[in-house]
Short mmCIF file of N, CA and C in Angstrom, two decimals:
data_model
loop_
_atom_site.label_atom_id
_atom_site.label_comp_id
_atom_site.label_asym_id
_atom_site.label_seq_id
_atom_site.Cartn_x
_atom_site.Cartn_y
_atom_site.Cartn_z
N TYR A 1 2.78 -17.16 25.61
CA TYR A 1 2.38 -16.40 26.16
C TYR A 1 2.33 -14.56 27.48
N SER A 2 3.09 -15.96 27.77
CA SER A 2 3.42 -14.94 28.72
C SER A 2 5.09 -14.52 28.71
N LYS A 3 5.83 -15.04 28.02
CA LYS A 3 6.95 -13.92 27.52
C LYS A 3 6.15 -12.89 26.69
N LEU A 4 5.59 -12.68 25.85
CA LEU A 4 5.54 -11.16 25.04
C LEU A 4 5.13 -10.39 26.36
N ASN A 5 5.01 -9.83 27.82
CA ASN A 5 5.28 -9.25 29.47
C ASN A 5 6.07 -9.00 29.39
N VAL A 6 7.54 -9.95 29.63
CA VAL A 6 8.98 -10.19 29.12
C VAL A 6 9.48 -8.86 28.53
N GLY A 7 9.77 -6.89 29.26
CA GLY A 7 10.14 -6.88 28.88
C GLY A 7 11.78 -6.56 28.23
N GLU A 8 12.40 -7.89 28.68
CA GLU A 8 14.18 -8.29 28.23
C GLU A 8 13.90 -8.59 26.85
N MET A 9 13.01 -9.75 26.38
CA MET A 9 12.63 -9.89 24.62
C MET A 9 12.38 -9.27 23.78
N TYR A 10 12.88 -8.02 24.32
CA TYR A 10 12.85 -7.32 22.97
C TYR A 10 13.77 -6.47 23.30
N SER A 11 15.35 -6.26 23.50
CA SER A 11 15.90 -5.54 24.25
C SER A 11 17.80 -6.44 23.43
N GLY A 12 17.14 -8.03 23.89
CA GLY A 12 18.09 -8.72 23.03
C GLY A 12 18.37 -8.83 21.55
N ARG A 13 19.87 -10.07 21.35
CA ARG A 13 20.40 -9.54 20.09
C ARG A 13 19.42 -10.66 19.56
N GLN A 14 18.21 -11.40 19.37
CA GLN A 14 17.52 -12.68 19.41
C GLN A 14 16.04 -12.27 18.53
N LEU A 15 16.14 -10.76 18.27
CA LEU A 15 14.30 -10.03 18.64
C LEU A 15 14.43 -10.26 16.95
N THR A 16 14.74 -10.95 15.95
CA THR A 16 14.26 -11.49 14.71
C THR A 16 13.74 -12.80 15.01
N LEU A 17 14.81 -13.07 15.52
CA LEU A 17 13.78 -14.40 16.24
C LEU A 17 13.15 -15.05 16.56
N PHE A 18 13.02 -13.96 17.61
CA PHE A 18 11.54 -14.03 18.39
C PHE A 18 10.10 -13.81 17.63
N PHE A 19 11.24 -13.08 17.05
CA PHE A 19 9.58 -12.66 16.20
C PHE A 19 9.40 -13.45 14.94
N ASN A 20 10.58 -13.71 14.60
CA ASN A 20 9.58 -15.22 14.04
C ASN A 20 8.90 -16.26 14.28
N LEU A 21 9.41 -16.32 15.06
CA LEU A 21 8.57 -17.28 16.70
C LEU A 21 7.34 -17.11 16.97
N LEU A 22 7.14 -16.16 17.18
CA LEU A 22 6.47 -15.20 16.68
C LEU A 22 5.44 -15.68 15.90
N TYR A 23 5.61 -15.05 15.31
CA TYR A 23 5.12 -15.20 13.64
C TYR A 23 4.15 -16.45 13.26
N LYS A 24 5.33 -17.33 13.22
CA LYS A 24 5.21 -18.79 12.71
C LYS A 24 4.04 -19.21 13.63
N SER A 25 3.92 -18.95 14.82
CA SER A 25 2.60 -19.39 16.54
C SER A 25 1.80 -18.98 15.82
N MET A 26 1.92 -17.96 16.01
CA MET A 26 0.39 -17.29 15.65
C MET A 26 -0.65 -17.37 13.99
N LYS A 27 0.40 -17.73 13.12
CA LYS A 27 0.25 -18.30 11.42
C LYS A 27 -0.22 -19.63 11.97
N TYR A 28 0.29 -20.02 12.06
CA TYR A 28 -0.24 -21.19 11.23
C TYR A 28 -1.40 -22.23 13.33
N ASP A 29 -1.52 -21.16 14.44
CA ASP A 29 -2.57 -21.52 15.19
C ASP A 29 -4.06 -21.78 14.65
N THR A 30 -4.86 -22.20 14.90
CA THR A 30 -6.17 -22.08 14.39
C THR A 30 -7.20 -21.60 15.14
N CYS A 31 -6.71 -21.41 16.09
CA CYS A 31 -7.73 -20.53 17.66
C CYS A 31 -8.20 -19.38 17.55
N SER A 32 -9.14 -19.04 17.19
CA SER A 32 -8.54 -17.36 16.63
C SER A 32 -8.76 -16.58 17.80
N GLU A 33 -9.39 -17.37 19.08
CA GLU A 33 -9.43 -16.53 20.14
C GLU A 33 -7.69 -16.59 20.70
N ARG A 34 -6.95 -17.47 20.77
CA ARG A 34 -5.49 -17.81 21.55
C ARG A 34 -4.69 -16.53 20.37
N VAL A 35 -4.99 -16.21 18.78
CA VAL A 35 -3.88 -15.46 18.19
C VAL A 35 -4.70 -14.14 18.35
N CYS A 36 -6.06 -13.87 18.64
CA CYS A 36 -6.47 -12.32 18.82
C CYS A 36 -5.69 -12.44 20.66
N ALA A 37 -5.50 -12.68 21.73
CA ALA A 37 -5.31 -12.66 22.83
C ALA A 37 -3.01 -12.87 22.37
N PHE A 38 -3.15 -13.06 21.47
CA PHE A 38 -1.70 -13.02 21.08
C PHE A 38 -1.67 -12.07 20.64
N ALA A 39 -2.08 -11.08 19.79
CA ALA A 39 -2.37 -10.14 19.18
C ALA A 39 -2.53 -8.71 20.22
N LYS A 40 -3.32 -9.31 21.02
CA LYS A 40 -3.76 -8.22 22.02
C LYS A 40 -3.15 -7.57 23.52
N ARG A 41 -1.82 -9.20 23.53
CA ARG A 41 -0.85 -8.51 24.34
C ARG A 41 0.27 -7.81 23.11
N LEU A 42 0.61 -8.54 22.69
CA LEU A 42 1.68 -7.95 21.75
C LEU A 42 1.74 -5.95 21.13
N LEU A 43 0.66 -5.81 21.26
CA LEU A 43 0.20 -4.41 21.03
C LEU A 43 0.48 -3.27 22.32
N HIS A 44 0.10 -4.18 23.63
CA HIS A 44 -0.54 -3.92 25.04
C HIS A 44 1.17 -3.48 25.89
N THR A 45 2.03 -4.17 25.68
CA THR A 45 3.28 -4.68 25.31
C THR A 45 4.52 -3.27 24.18
N ALA A 46 4.34 -3.33 23.56
CA ALA A 46 4.80 -2.90 22.70
C ALA A 46 4.33 -1.67 22.78
N LEU A 47 3.20 -1.37 23.12
CA LEU A 47 3.09 0.67 24.11
C LEU A 47 4.26 1.27 24.12
N HIS A 48 4.72 0.52 25.20
CA HIS A 48 6.20 0.95 26.00
C HIS A 48 7.31 0.68 25.43
N LEU A 49 7.76 0.01 24.32
CA LEU A 49 8.80 0.09 23.56
C LEU A 49 8.86 1.17 23.07
N SER A 50 10.38 0.42 21.97
CA SER A 50 10.27 1.86 20.97
C SER A 50 9.91 1.52 19.63
N SER A 51 9.97 2.25 18.70
CA SER A 51 9.18 2.91 17.29
C SER A 51 9.91 2.13 16.18
N SER A 52 10.96 1.52 16.92
CA SER A 52 10.39 -0.39 15.53
C SER A 52 10.46 -1.60 16.00
N ILE A 53 10.52 -1.00 18.10
CA ILE A 53 9.12 -2.87 18.16
C ILE A 53 8.33 -2.37 17.34
N ILE A 54 7.81 -1.70 17.80
CA ILE A 54 6.28 -0.89 17.75
C ILE A 54 5.66 -1.13 16.02
N CYS A 55 6.71 -1.31 15.05
CA CYS A 55 6.57 -1.29 13.64
C CYS A 55 6.36 -2.63 13.47
N GLY A 56 7.79 -3.02 13.62
CA GLY A 56 7.44 -4.57 13.99
C GLY A 56 6.13 -5.28 14.18
N SER A 57 5.99 -5.27 15.30
CA SER A 57 5.32 -5.40 15.74
C SER A 57 3.37 -5.19 14.93
N LEU A 58 3.08 -3.87 14.45
CA LEU A 58 2.06 -4.01 13.51
C LEU A 58 2.79 -4.80 12.63
N PHE A 59 3.82 -4.36 11.59
CA PHE A 59 3.62 -5.38 10.47
C PHE A 59 3.33 -6.74 10.89
N LEU A 60 4.27 -6.98 12.02
CA LEU A 60 3.69 -8.48 11.62
C LEU A 60 2.26 -9.25 12.35
N LEU A 61 1.58 -8.17 13.25
CA LEU A 61 -0.06 -8.01 12.64
C LEU A 61 -0.71 -8.09 11.55
N SER A 62 -0.24 -7.45 10.93
CA SER A 62 -0.81 -7.15 9.55
C SER A 62 -0.82 -8.37 8.19
N GLU A 63 0.63 -8.95 8.77
CA GLU A 63 0.24 -10.73 7.99
C GLU A 63 -0.27 -11.47 8.59
N ILE A 64 -0.57 -11.35 9.78
CA ILE A 64 -1.52 -12.17 10.41
C ILE A 64 -2.58 -12.10 9.72
N VAL A 65 -3.01 -10.52 10.21
CA VAL A 65 -4.38 -10.29 9.48
C VAL A 65 -5.17 -11.58 8.06
N LYS A 66 -4.17 -10.73 7.61
CA LYS A 66 -3.74 -11.62 5.77
C LYS A 66 -4.03 -13.10 6.30
N CYS A 67 -3.44 -13.78 6.93
CA CYS A 67 -3.12 -15.25 6.90
C CYS A 67 -4.97 -15.98 8.13
N HIS A 68 -5.42 -14.51 8.46
CA HIS A 68 -6.47 -15.59 9.25
C HIS A 68 -7.74 -14.16 9.05
N PRO A 69 -8.14 -14.08 7.82
CA PRO A 69 -8.78 -12.79 8.13
C PRO A 69 -10.15 -13.12 8.73
N GLU A 70 -10.57 -14.35 9.03
CA GLU A 70 -11.65 -13.89 10.07
C GLU A 70 -11.63 -13.44 11.24
N LEU A 71 -10.32 -13.00 11.58
CA LEU A 71 -10.08 -12.59 12.61
C LEU A 71 -10.59 -10.52 13.13
N GLN A 72 -10.70 -10.62 11.19
CA GLN A 72 -11.97 -9.29 11.50
C GLN A 72 -13.14 -9.54 10.97
N ASN A 73 -13.24 -10.55 10.94
CA ASN A 73 -15.02 -10.90 10.99
C ASN A 73 -15.36 -11.44 11.32
N GLU A 74 -14.64 -11.91 12.65
CA GLU A 74 -14.92 -12.93 13.90
C GLU A 74 -16.64 -12.03 14.34
N VAL A 75 -17.91 -13.17 15.03
CA VAL A 75 -18.95 -12.79 15.23
C VAL A 75 -19.28 -12.34 16.80
N GLU A 76 -19.74 -11.94 16.88
CA GLU A 76 -19.71 -11.16 18.82
C GLU A 76 -20.20 -12.05 19.17
N SER A 77 -20.65 -12.25 20.20
CA SER A 77 -22.02 -13.50 21.37
C SER A 77 -22.87 -13.27 21.56
N SER A 78 -22.22 -11.10 21.85
CA SER A 78 -23.64 -11.29 23.29
C SER A 78 -23.12 -9.28 21.73
N THR A 79 -24.55 -8.73 22.68
CA THR A 79 -24.12 -6.69 22.98
C THR A 79 -22.89 -6.71 23.77
N ALA A 80 -22.74 -7.66 24.55
CA ALA A 80 -21.87 -6.56 25.05
C ALA A 80 -20.71 -6.59 24.87
N GLU A 81 -19.57 -5.31 25.69
CA GLU A 81 -17.90 -5.60 25.03
C GLU A 81 -17.07 -7.05 25.40
N ALA A 82 -16.40 -7.11 24.34
CA ALA A 82 -15.41 -8.57 24.78
C ALA A 82 -14.22 -8.08 25.99
N MET A 83 -14.25 -8.11 27.50
CA MET A 83 -13.34 -7.94 28.17
C MET A 83 -11.94 -8.28 28.30
N PHE A 84 -10.91 -7.74 28.28
CA PHE A 84 -9.56 -8.56 28.22
C PHE A 84 -8.90 -8.87 29.78
N ASP A 85 -9.75 -10.02 29.82
CA ASP A 85 -8.25 -9.57 31.29
C ASP A 85 -6.65 -10.85 31.40
N PRO A 86 -5.48 -9.70 31.03
CA PRO A 86 -3.88 -9.64 30.50
C PRO A 86 -3.61 -11.28 31.90
N THR A 87 -4.07 -11.30 32.90
CA THR A 87 -4.14 -11.55 34.20
C THR A 87 -3.92 -13.35 33.74
N LYS A 88 -4.63 -13.54 32.86
CA LYS A 88 -4.37 -15.04 32.53
C LYS A 88 -3.99 -15.70 32.22
N ARG A 89 -3.04 -16.48 32.25
CA ARG A 89 -2.03 -17.94 32.21
C ARG A 89 -2.49 -17.95 30.35
N GLU A 90 -3.75 -18.70 29.66
CA GLU A 90 -4.29 -19.04 29.23
C GLU A 90 -4.74 -18.31 28.13
N PRO A 91 -4.54 -18.19 26.97
CA PRO A 91 -4.85 -17.32 26.15
C PRO A 91 -5.89 -17.52 25.97
N ARG A 92 -6.25 -18.52 25.68
CA ARG A 92 -8.36 -18.49 25.21
C ARG A 92 -9.14 -18.40 25.72
N ALA A 93 -8.17 -18.39 27.32
CA ALA A 93 -9.37 -17.77 28.36
C ALA A 93 -8.82 -16.34 29.20
N ALA A 94 -8.28 -15.85 27.80
CA ALA A 94 -8.18 -14.32 28.45
C ALA A 94 -9.12 -13.00 28.29
N PHE A 95 -10.10 -13.60 26.62
CA PHE A 95 -11.11 -12.34 26.74
C PHE A 95 -12.14 -13.89 27.41
N SER A 96 -13.94 -12.46 27.34
CA SER A 96 -14.85 -12.98 28.47
C SER A 96 -15.97 -13.86 27.03
N GLU A 97 -15.35 -13.21 25.80
CA GLU A 97 -16.35 -13.58 24.70
C GLU A 97 -15.70 -13.34 23.89
N LYS A 98 -16.28 -14.14 22.58
CA LYS A 98 -15.81 -13.83 21.21
C LYS A 98 -15.63 -12.65 20.92
N VAL A 99 -14.39 -12.43 20.07
CA VAL A 99 -13.78 -11.15 19.86
C VAL A 99 -14.16 -10.67 18.63
N ILE A 100 -14.43 -9.46 18.27
CA ILE A 100 -13.43 -8.76 16.68
C ILE A 100 -12.33 -8.43 17.10
N LEU A 101 -10.85 -8.65 16.79
CA LEU A 101 -10.40 -8.26 17.02
C LEU A 101 -10.12 -6.43 16.11
N SER A 102 -10.78 -6.24 15.27
CA SER A 102 -10.11 -4.89 14.83
C SER A 102 -11.12 -4.12 15.67
N LYS A 103 -12.06 -4.11 16.72
CA LYS A 103 -12.47 -3.45 17.61
C LYS A 103 -12.19 -3.91 18.63
N SER A 104 -11.39 -4.10 19.59
CA SER A 104 -10.51 -4.45 20.52
C SER A 104 -10.02 -3.82 20.69
N LEU A 105 -9.06 -3.51 19.88
CA LEU A 105 -7.44 -3.44 19.86
C LEU A 105 -7.67 -1.53 20.20
N TRP A 106 -7.72 -0.68 21.52
CA TRP A 106 -7.24 0.65 21.68
C TRP A 106 -6.02 1.11 21.58
N GLU A 107 -5.08 0.15 21.73
CA GLU A 107 -3.90 0.16 21.57
C GLU A 107 -4.05 1.37 20.30
N LEU A 108 -4.62 0.69 19.19
CA LEU A 108 -4.40 1.55 17.81
C LEU A 108 -4.29 2.45 17.41
N SER A 109 -5.11 3.15 18.40
CA SER A 109 -6.13 4.34 18.60
C SER A 109 -5.15 5.13 18.99
N LEU A 110 -3.99 4.83 20.01
CA LEU A 110 -3.12 5.11 20.43
C LEU A 110 -1.92 5.26 19.68
N LEU A 111 -1.18 4.86 19.02
CA LEU A 111 -1.00 4.58 17.76
C LEU A 111 -0.80 5.13 17.16
N ALA A 112 -2.23 5.67 16.72
CA ALA A 112 -2.36 6.61 15.49
C ALA A 112 -1.52 7.64 15.61
N HIS A 113 -1.31 8.45 17.35
CA HIS A 113 -1.01 9.56 17.12
C HIS A 113 0.48 9.59 17.67
N HIS A 114 1.41 8.19 17.21
CA HIS A 114 2.66 8.31 18.05
C HIS A 114 3.35 9.30 17.23
N PHE A 115 4.49 9.87 18.01
CA PHE A 115 5.40 10.57 17.36
C PHE A 115 6.06 10.46 16.54
N HIS A 116 6.52 8.66 16.06
CA HIS A 116 7.08 8.32 14.89
C HIS A 116 6.29 8.00 13.35
N PRO A 117 6.79 8.83 12.52
CA PRO A 117 5.34 8.73 12.04
C PRO A 117 5.62 7.93 11.16
N SER A 118 6.15 6.90 10.51
CA SER A 118 6.10 6.14 11.10
C SER A 118 5.47 5.00 11.36
N VAL A 119 5.56 4.54 12.13
CA VAL A 119 4.25 3.90 13.44
C VAL A 119 2.93 4.85 13.00
N ALA A 120 2.69 5.71 13.13
CA ALA A 120 1.27 5.82 12.53
C ALA A 120 0.75 5.65 11.37
N ARG A 121 2.12 5.20 10.33
CA ARG A 121 1.19 5.25 9.67
C ARG A 121 1.12 3.58 9.73
N PHE A 122 2.26 3.19 9.57
CA PHE A 122 1.93 1.44 10.05
C PHE A 122 0.20 1.19 10.24
N THR A 123 0.32 1.97 11.46
CA THR A 123 -1.39 1.56 12.18
C THR A 123 -2.56 1.84 11.76
N GLY A 124 -2.22 2.53 10.42
CA GLY A 124 -3.82 3.13 9.49
C GLY A 124 -4.15 1.45 8.34
N ASP A 125 -2.27 0.88 8.36
CA ASP A 125 -2.02 0.34 7.55
C ASP A 125 -3.04 -0.90 8.37
N SER A 126 -2.91 -1.04 9.59
CA SER A 126 -2.68 -2.47 10.09
C SER A 126 -3.91 -4.07 9.60
N ASN A 127 -4.21 -3.55 9.03
CA ASN A 127 -5.23 -4.43 9.11
C ASN A 127 -4.85 -4.75 7.47
N GLY A 128 -3.92 -5.13 6.96
CA GLY A 128 -3.31 -6.48 6.60
C GLY A 128 -3.13 -5.67 5.13
N ASN A 129 -3.67 -4.12 4.87
CA ASN A 129 -2.32 -3.55 4.03
C ASN A 129 -1.09 -2.76 3.99
N ILE A 130 -0.34 -3.48 4.70
CA ILE A 130 1.82 -2.66 5.55
C ILE A 130 1.83 -3.69 4.19
N SER A 131 2.75 -2.97 2.95
CA SER A 131 3.52 -3.31 2.09
C SER A 131 4.63 -2.74 2.40
N TYR A 132 5.78 -3.60 3.02
CA TYR A 132 7.00 -3.41 3.72
C TYR A 132 8.24 -4.52 3.14
N SER A 133 8.87 -3.97 2.47
CA SER A 133 9.71 -4.44 1.65
C SER A 133 11.70 -4.56 2.88
N GLY A 134 11.07 -4.14 3.28
CA GLY A 134 12.11 -4.10 4.52
C GLY A 134 12.87 -4.66 6.33
N ASP A 135 13.06 -4.31 6.83
CA ASP A 135 13.39 -5.31 8.42
C ASP A 135 12.76 -3.69 9.58
N PRO A 136 12.06 -3.72 9.36
CA PRO A 136 11.75 -2.25 10.76
C PRO A 136 12.46 -2.51 11.92
N LEU A 137 12.45 -3.84 12.18
CA LEU A 137 13.71 -4.14 13.52
C LEU A 137 15.08 -3.17 14.07
N LYS A 138 15.16 -3.11 11.86
CA LYS A 138 16.16 -2.72 12.66
C LYS A 138 16.45 -1.19 10.97
N ASP A 139 14.96 -0.65 10.56
CA ASP A 139 15.51 0.35 9.83
C ASP A 139 14.64 1.42 10.77
N PHE A 140 14.05 1.31 11.15
CA PHE A 140 13.64 2.27 12.08
C PHE A 140 13.99 2.60 13.77
N ALA A 141 15.10 1.19 13.81
CA ALA A 141 15.49 2.04 15.14
C ALA A 141 16.18 2.93 15.22
N LEU A 142 17.07 3.55 16.28
CA LEU A 142 17.43 4.93 15.95
C LEU A 142 18.91 4.92 15.53
N SER A 143 19.49 3.90 15.28
CA SER A 143 21.27 4.95 14.87
C SER A 143 21.24 4.63 13.09
N PRO A 144 19.84 3.48 12.61
CA PRO A 144 19.70 4.04 11.65
C PRO A 144 19.30 6.14 11.21
N PHE A 145 18.61 6.29 12.16
CA PHE A 145 17.86 7.48 12.11
C PHE A 145 18.59 8.53 11.91
N LEU A 146 19.88 8.43 13.17
CA LEU A 146 20.59 9.45 13.72
C LEU A 146 21.60 9.12 12.11
N ASP A 147 21.82 8.24 11.45
CA ASP A 147 22.97 8.43 10.45
C ASP A 147 22.96 8.76 8.67
N LYS A 148 21.64 8.99 9.35
CA LYS A 148 20.58 9.63 8.15
C LYS A 148 20.81 11.41 8.01
N PHE A 149 21.37 11.77 9.13
CA PHE A 149 21.66 13.16 9.28
C PHE A 149 23.03 13.37 9.89
N ALA A 150 23.86 12.20 9.61
CA ALA A 150 25.13 12.69 10.25
C ALA A 150 25.11 12.60 9.06
N PHE A 151 25.44 11.62 7.86
CA PHE A 151 26.04 11.27 6.79
C PHE A 151 25.23 12.36 5.50
N ARG A 152 24.52 12.96 5.62
CA ARG A 152 24.77 14.02 4.78
C ARG A 152 25.35 14.74 4.07
N ASN A 153 24.87 15.10 2.85
CA ASN A 153 25.68 15.99 2.56
C ASN A 153 25.67 17.43 2.66
N PRO A 154 26.20 18.66 2.92
CA PRO A 154 25.68 20.03 3.56
C PRO A 154 25.14 20.79 2.46
N LYS A 155 24.40 21.44 2.39
CA LYS A 155 23.74 22.37 1.23
C LYS A 155 25.03 23.20 0.62
N SER A 156 25.30 23.62 -0.11
CA SER A 156 26.64 24.28 -0.72
C SER A 156 25.77 26.12 -0.81
N LEU A 157 26.63 27.00 -0.62
CA LEU A 157 26.79 28.34 -0.03
C LEU A 157 25.48 28.03 -1.33
N ALA A 158 25.39 28.16 -2.09
CA ALA A 158 24.39 29.14 -3.49
C ALA A 158 23.01 29.10 -3.28
N LYS A 159 23.05 27.34 -2.57
CA LYS A 159 21.88 27.16 -2.40
C LYS A 159 21.07 28.15 -0.97
N LEU A 160 22.01 27.55 -0.59
CA LEU A 160 21.72 28.71 0.97
C LEU A 160 21.39 30.32 0.74
N SER A 161 22.42 31.63 0.11
CA SER A 161 21.85 32.30 -0.28
C SER A 161 20.63 32.53 -1.34
N LYS A 162 20.23 31.46 -2.12
CA LYS A 162 19.13 31.61 -3.18
C LYS A 162 17.43 32.01 -1.95
N GLN A 163 17.93 31.15 -0.23
CA GLN A 163 16.86 30.36 0.07
C GLN A 163 16.43 32.62 1.40
N MET A 164 18.06 32.70 1.41
CA MET A 164 17.75 33.96 2.12
C MET A 164 17.40 35.25 0.99
#
């Protein structure tokens, strides 16, 4: 849980293994409060990272919501808004009370207006409806994006003259 806030975790070669470990730990966890705290901290940290890591985080959370549908149907224990304390070391103690995950993630409203179109699209589908068959950590990185422009065939002179 504490490693989610460490920036070096998102820049190494083992990023896919880190996300795989995170996915398995959240998928097989039976405590919904702990899974909510992991999701909140992951998105909170991802706001400051590259768009490929944000897309990977959103895809991971979409898969977790499929495994834990109670995360969206969690009943609040009172009328007050559940407060998240990011300084807590224990994930189950991070929220002050029961929480509805979809209502407490203000980070999603920021990511809905992200400059990268895939991040904005994944944010809209983050409630378990993201259908993507590739690896977002590799596909949405900067080098594949620049390769699309570098290896694009130039337009022919006939097409350019028709446009003018």
